[in-house]
GROMACS .gro file of C-alpha atoms in nm:
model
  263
    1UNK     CA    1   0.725   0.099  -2.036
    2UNK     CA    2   0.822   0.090  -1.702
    3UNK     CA    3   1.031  -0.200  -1.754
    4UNK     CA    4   1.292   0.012  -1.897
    5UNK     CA    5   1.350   0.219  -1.566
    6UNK     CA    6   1.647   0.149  -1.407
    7UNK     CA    7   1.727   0.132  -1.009
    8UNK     CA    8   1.969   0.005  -0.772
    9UNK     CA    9   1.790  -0.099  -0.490
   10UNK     CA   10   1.439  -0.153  -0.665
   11UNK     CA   11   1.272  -0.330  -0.949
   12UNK     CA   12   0.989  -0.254  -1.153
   13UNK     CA   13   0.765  -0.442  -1.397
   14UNK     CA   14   0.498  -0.382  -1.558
   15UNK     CA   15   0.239  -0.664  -1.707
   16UNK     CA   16  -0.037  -0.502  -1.885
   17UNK     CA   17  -0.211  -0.315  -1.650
   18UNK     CA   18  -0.055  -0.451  -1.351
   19UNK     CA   19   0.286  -0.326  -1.179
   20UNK     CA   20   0.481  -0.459  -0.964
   21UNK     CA   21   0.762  -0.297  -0.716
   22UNK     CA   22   0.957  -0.467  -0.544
   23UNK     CA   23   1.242  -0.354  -0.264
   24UNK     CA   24   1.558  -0.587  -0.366
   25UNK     CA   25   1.829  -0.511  -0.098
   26UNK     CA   26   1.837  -0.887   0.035
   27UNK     CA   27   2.148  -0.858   0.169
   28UNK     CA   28   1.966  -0.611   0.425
   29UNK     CA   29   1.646  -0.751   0.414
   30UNK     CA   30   1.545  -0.492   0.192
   31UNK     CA   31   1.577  -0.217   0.464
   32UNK     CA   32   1.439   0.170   0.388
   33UNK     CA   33   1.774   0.322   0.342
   34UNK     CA   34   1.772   0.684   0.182
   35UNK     CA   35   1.855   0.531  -0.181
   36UNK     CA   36   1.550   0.311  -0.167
   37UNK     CA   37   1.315   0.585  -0.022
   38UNK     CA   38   1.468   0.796  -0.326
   39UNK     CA   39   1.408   0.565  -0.556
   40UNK     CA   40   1.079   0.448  -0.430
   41UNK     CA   41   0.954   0.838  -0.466
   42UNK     CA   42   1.071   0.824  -0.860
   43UNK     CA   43   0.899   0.480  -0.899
   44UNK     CA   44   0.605   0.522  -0.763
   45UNK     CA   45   0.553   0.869  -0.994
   46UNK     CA   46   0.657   0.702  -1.251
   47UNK     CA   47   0.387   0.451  -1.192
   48UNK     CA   48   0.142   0.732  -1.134
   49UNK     CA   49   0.201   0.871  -1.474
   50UNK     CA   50   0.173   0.570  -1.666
   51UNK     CA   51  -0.197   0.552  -1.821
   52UNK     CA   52  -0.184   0.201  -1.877
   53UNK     CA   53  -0.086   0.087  -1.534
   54UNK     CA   54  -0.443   0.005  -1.282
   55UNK     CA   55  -0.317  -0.185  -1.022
   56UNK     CA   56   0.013  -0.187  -0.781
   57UNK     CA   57   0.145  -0.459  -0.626
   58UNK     CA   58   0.446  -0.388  -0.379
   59UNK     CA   59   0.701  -0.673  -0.228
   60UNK     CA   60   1.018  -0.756  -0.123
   61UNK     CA   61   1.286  -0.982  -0.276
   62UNK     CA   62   1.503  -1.253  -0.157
   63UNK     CA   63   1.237  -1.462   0.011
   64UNK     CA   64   1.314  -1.329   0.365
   65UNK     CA   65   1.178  -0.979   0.398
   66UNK     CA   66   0.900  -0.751   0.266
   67UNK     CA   67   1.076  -0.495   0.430
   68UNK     CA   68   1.256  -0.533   0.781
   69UNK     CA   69   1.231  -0.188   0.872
   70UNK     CA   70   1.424   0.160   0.822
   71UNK     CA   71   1.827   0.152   0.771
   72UNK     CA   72   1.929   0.145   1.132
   73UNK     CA   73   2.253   0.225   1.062
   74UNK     CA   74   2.148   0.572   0.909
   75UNK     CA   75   1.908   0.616   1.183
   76UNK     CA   76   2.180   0.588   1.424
   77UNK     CA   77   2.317   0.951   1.273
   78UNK     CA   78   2.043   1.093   1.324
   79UNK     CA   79   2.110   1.413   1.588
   80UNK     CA   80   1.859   1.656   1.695
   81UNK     CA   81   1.511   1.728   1.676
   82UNK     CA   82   1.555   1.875   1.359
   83UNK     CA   83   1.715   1.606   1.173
   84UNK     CA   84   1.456   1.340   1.286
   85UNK     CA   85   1.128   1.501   1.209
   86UNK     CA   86   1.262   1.607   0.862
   87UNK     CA   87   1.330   1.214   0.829
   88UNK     CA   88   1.018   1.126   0.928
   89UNK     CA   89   0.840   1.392   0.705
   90UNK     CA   90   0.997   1.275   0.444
   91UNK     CA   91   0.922   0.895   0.485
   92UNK     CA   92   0.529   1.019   0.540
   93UNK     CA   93   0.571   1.208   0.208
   94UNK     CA   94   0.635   0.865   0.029
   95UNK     CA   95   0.402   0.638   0.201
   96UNK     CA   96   0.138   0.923   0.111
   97UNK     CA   97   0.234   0.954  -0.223
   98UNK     CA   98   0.202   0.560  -0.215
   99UNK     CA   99  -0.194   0.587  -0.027
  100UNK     CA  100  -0.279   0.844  -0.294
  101UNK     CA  101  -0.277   0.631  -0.584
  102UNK     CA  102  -0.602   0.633  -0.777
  103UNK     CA  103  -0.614   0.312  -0.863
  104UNK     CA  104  -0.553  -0.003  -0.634
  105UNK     CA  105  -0.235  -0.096  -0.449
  106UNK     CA  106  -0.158  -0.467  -0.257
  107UNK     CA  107   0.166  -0.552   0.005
  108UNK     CA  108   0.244  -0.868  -0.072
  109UNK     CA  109   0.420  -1.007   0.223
  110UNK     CA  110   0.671  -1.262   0.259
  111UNK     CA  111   0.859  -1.286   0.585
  112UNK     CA  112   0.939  -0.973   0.836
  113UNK     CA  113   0.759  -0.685   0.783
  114UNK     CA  114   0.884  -0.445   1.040
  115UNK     CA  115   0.895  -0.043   1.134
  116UNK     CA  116   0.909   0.154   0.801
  117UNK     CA  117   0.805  -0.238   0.624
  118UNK     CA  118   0.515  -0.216   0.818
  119UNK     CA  119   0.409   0.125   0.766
  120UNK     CA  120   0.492   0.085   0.391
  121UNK     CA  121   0.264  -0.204   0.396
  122UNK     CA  122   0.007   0.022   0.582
  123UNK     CA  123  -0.014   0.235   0.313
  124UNK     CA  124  -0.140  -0.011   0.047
  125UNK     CA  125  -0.501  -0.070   0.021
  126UNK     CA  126  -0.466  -0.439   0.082
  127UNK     CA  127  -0.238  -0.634   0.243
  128UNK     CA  128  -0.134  -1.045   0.166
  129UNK     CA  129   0.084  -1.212   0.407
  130UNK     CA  130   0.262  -1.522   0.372
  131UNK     CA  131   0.229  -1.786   0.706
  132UNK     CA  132   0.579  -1.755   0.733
  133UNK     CA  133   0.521  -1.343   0.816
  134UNK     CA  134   0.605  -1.143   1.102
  135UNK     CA  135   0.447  -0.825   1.106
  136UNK     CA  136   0.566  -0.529   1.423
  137UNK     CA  137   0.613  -0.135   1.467
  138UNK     CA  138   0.924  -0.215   1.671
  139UNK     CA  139   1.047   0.127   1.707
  140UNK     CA  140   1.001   0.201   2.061
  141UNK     CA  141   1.291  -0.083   2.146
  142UNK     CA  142   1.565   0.146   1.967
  143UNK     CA  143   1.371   0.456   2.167
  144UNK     CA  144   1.198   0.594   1.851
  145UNK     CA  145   0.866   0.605   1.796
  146UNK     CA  146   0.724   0.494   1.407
  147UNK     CA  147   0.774   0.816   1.210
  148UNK     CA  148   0.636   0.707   0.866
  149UNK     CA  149   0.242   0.709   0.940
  150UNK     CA  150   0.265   0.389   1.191
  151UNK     CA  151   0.100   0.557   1.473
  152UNK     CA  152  -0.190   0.711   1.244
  153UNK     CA  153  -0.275   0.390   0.998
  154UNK     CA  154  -0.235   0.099   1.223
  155UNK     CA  155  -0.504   0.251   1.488
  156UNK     CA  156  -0.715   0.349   1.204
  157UNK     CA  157  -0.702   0.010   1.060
  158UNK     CA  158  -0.711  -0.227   1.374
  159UNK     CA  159  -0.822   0.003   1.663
  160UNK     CA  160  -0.677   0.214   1.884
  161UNK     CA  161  -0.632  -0.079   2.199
  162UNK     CA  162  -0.466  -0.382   1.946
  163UNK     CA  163  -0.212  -0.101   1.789
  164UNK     CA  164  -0.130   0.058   2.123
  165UNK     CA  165  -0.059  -0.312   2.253
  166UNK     CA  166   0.178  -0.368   1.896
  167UNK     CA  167   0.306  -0.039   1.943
  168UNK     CA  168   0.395  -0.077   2.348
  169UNK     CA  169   0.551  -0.372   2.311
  170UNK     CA  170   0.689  -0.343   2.017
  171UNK     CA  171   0.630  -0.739   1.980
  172UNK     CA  172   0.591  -0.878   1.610
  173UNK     CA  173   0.266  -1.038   1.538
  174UNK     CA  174   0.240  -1.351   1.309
  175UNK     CA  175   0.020  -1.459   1.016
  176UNK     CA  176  -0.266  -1.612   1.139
  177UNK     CA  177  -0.306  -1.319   1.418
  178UNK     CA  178  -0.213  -1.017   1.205
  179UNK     CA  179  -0.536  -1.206   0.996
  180UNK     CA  180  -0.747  -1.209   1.270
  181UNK     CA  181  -0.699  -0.844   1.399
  182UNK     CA  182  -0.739  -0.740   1.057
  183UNK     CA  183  -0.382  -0.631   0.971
  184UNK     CA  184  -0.370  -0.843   0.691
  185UNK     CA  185  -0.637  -0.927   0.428
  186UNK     CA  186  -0.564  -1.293   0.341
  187UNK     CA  187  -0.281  -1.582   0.397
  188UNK     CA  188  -0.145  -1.706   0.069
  189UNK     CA  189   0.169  -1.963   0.040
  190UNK     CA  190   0.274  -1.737  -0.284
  191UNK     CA  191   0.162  -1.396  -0.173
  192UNK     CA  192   0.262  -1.237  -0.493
  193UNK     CA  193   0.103  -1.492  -0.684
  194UNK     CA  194  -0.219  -1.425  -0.441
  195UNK     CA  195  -0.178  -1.041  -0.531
  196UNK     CA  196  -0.236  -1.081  -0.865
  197UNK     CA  197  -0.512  -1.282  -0.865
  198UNK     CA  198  -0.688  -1.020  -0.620
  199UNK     CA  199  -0.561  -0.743  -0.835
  200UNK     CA  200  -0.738  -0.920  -1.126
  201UNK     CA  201  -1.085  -0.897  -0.976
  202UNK     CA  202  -0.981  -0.569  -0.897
  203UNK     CA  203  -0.908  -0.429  -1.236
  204UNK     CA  204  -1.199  -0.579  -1.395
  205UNK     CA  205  -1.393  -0.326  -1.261
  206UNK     CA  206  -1.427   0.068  -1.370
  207UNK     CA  207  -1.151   0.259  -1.284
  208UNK     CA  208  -1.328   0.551  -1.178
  209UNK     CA  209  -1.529   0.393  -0.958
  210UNK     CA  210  -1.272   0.227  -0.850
  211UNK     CA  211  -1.037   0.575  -0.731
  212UNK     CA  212  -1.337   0.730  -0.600
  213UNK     CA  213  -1.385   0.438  -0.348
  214UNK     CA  214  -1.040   0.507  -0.240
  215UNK     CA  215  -1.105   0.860  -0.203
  216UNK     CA  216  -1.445   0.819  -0.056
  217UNK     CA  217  -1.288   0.659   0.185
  218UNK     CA  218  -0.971   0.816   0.249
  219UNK     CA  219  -1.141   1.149   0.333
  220UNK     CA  220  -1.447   1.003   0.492
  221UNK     CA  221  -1.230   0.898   0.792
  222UNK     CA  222  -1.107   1.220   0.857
  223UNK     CA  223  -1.393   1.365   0.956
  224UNK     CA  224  -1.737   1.238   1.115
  225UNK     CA  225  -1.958   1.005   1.007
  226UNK     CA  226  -2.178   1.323   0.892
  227UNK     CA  227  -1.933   1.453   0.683
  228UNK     CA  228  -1.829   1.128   0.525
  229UNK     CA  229  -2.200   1.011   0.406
  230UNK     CA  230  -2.151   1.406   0.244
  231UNK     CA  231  -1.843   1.265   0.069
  232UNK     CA  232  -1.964   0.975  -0.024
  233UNK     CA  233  -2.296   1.124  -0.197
  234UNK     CA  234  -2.133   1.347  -0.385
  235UNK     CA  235  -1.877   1.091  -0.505
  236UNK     CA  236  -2.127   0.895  -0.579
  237UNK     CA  237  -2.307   1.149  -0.818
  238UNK     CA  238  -1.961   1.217  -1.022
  239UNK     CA  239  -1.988   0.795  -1.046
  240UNK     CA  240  -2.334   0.836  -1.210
  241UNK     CA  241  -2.250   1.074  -1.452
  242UNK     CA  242  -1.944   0.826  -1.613
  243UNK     CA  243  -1.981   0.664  -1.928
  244UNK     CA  244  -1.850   0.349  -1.693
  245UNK     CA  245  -2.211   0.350  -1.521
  246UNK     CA  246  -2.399   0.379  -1.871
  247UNK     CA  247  -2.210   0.066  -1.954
  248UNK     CA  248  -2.178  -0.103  -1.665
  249UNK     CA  249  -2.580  -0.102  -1.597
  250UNK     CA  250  -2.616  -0.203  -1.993
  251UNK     CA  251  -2.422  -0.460  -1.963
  252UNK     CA  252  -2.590  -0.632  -1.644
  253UNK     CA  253  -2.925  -0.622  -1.828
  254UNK     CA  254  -2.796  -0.731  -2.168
  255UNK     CA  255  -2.624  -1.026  -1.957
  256UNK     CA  256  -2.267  -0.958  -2.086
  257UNK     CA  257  -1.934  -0.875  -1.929
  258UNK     CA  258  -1.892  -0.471  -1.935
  259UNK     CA  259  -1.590  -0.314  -2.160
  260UNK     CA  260  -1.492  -0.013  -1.900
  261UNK     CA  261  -1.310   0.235  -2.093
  262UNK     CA  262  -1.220   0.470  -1.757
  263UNK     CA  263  -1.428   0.748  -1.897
   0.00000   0.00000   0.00000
């Protein structure tokens, strides 16, 4: 169970199918430091290798933060060319690892959700905010730009013009305009509690066709529209082969719920 894991800077719990990770450095507002990028690389396999598990929800503890951005302090050391793209390779490498998840993965935010917060955010597949939440890829006031997929997923998500202007400015956002530009999914007084309900109507459904949306549409946008309807066809043809499909079409004519066995 993945209860029994043990971290400093994280916790992780798992009920039934659904886990939950959440960044506990309060005292920091659960800043990226290089223990919690560590331990958010063993997590997250760990959650990746545990059959049971079909949904992810991330957060942040201590009712302030999601996460307010990289470790500044340790940022501050950096020196060189070198040094910084190897940082920022290796933050990519997590929020990848996070993207690449088969099955589906929800932020749920509560309060600042800045730089590396942000772009950790970014790389779940849906994202709850709290009214309370500030939302920004700050970097360019500290004269960095974001290194950990911020200048790739927020464009790709919201458009090229609203992430430049985020970006530029490095100005946070709120709730109710990070929902209407599409950075977040939904506003929810209880976030997490929010994330679990979605992750519910989530789960209820196969879980292959589930990963292959994901993937359909992870790939699709790196290429052209051609190439994606490609994608998507043949995705779709792996779907109706699955012993999911068989059931899932006998059970909407037979009127009853459909038992998905992931198979």
């Amino acid at each position: 169970m993945l209860d029994e894991l043990e971290f400093t800077t994280l916790t992780l719990d798992q009920h039934g199918d659904l886990a939950v990770l959440t960044i506990n450095r309060p005292q920091a507002l659960n800043a990226l430091s290089g223990e919690v990028m560590s331990e958010l690389v063993e997590a997250i396999e760990a959650v990746a290798e545990t059959a049971e598990v079909a949904a992810l929800i991330i957060t942040g503890g201590g009712g302030k933060a999601f996460v307010a951005g990289a470790d500044i302090a340790e940022l501050s050391r950096l020196d060189g060319v070198y040094a910084g793209r190897e940082t920022s390779l290796s933050g990519q490498n997590v929020m990848h690892e996070i993207a690449s998840l088969p099955f589906p993965t929800i932020a749920a935010i509560d309060g600042y959700a800045l730089g590396g917060g942000l772009e950790l955010a970014l790389a779940c597949d849906v994202r709850i905010a709290s009214p309370r939440a500030k939302l920004g890829l700050p970097e360019v006031t500290l004269g960095l730009i974001p290194g950990y997929g911020g200048t790739q997923r927020l464009p790709r998500l919201i458009g090229p013009g609203r992430a430049l202007d985020m970006m530029l400015t490095g100005r946070q956002v709120g709730a109710e305009e990070a929902l209407q530009m599409g950075l977040v999914n939904y506003l929810a007084e209880n976030p997490l509690e929010k994330a679990r309900e979605v992750a519910q109507q989530m789960t209820r459904n196969a879980p292959i066709a589930l990963s292959l949306v994901k993937e359909a549409v992870r790939r699709g946008l790196n290429g052209s529209l051609e190439e994606g309807l490609e994608i998507e066809a043949d995705l779709f043809g792996m779907a109706a082969a699955t012993a999911d499909f068989k059931e899932g079409t006998a059970a909407f004519l037979a009127k009853r719920k459909a038992d998905f066995q992931g198979e």
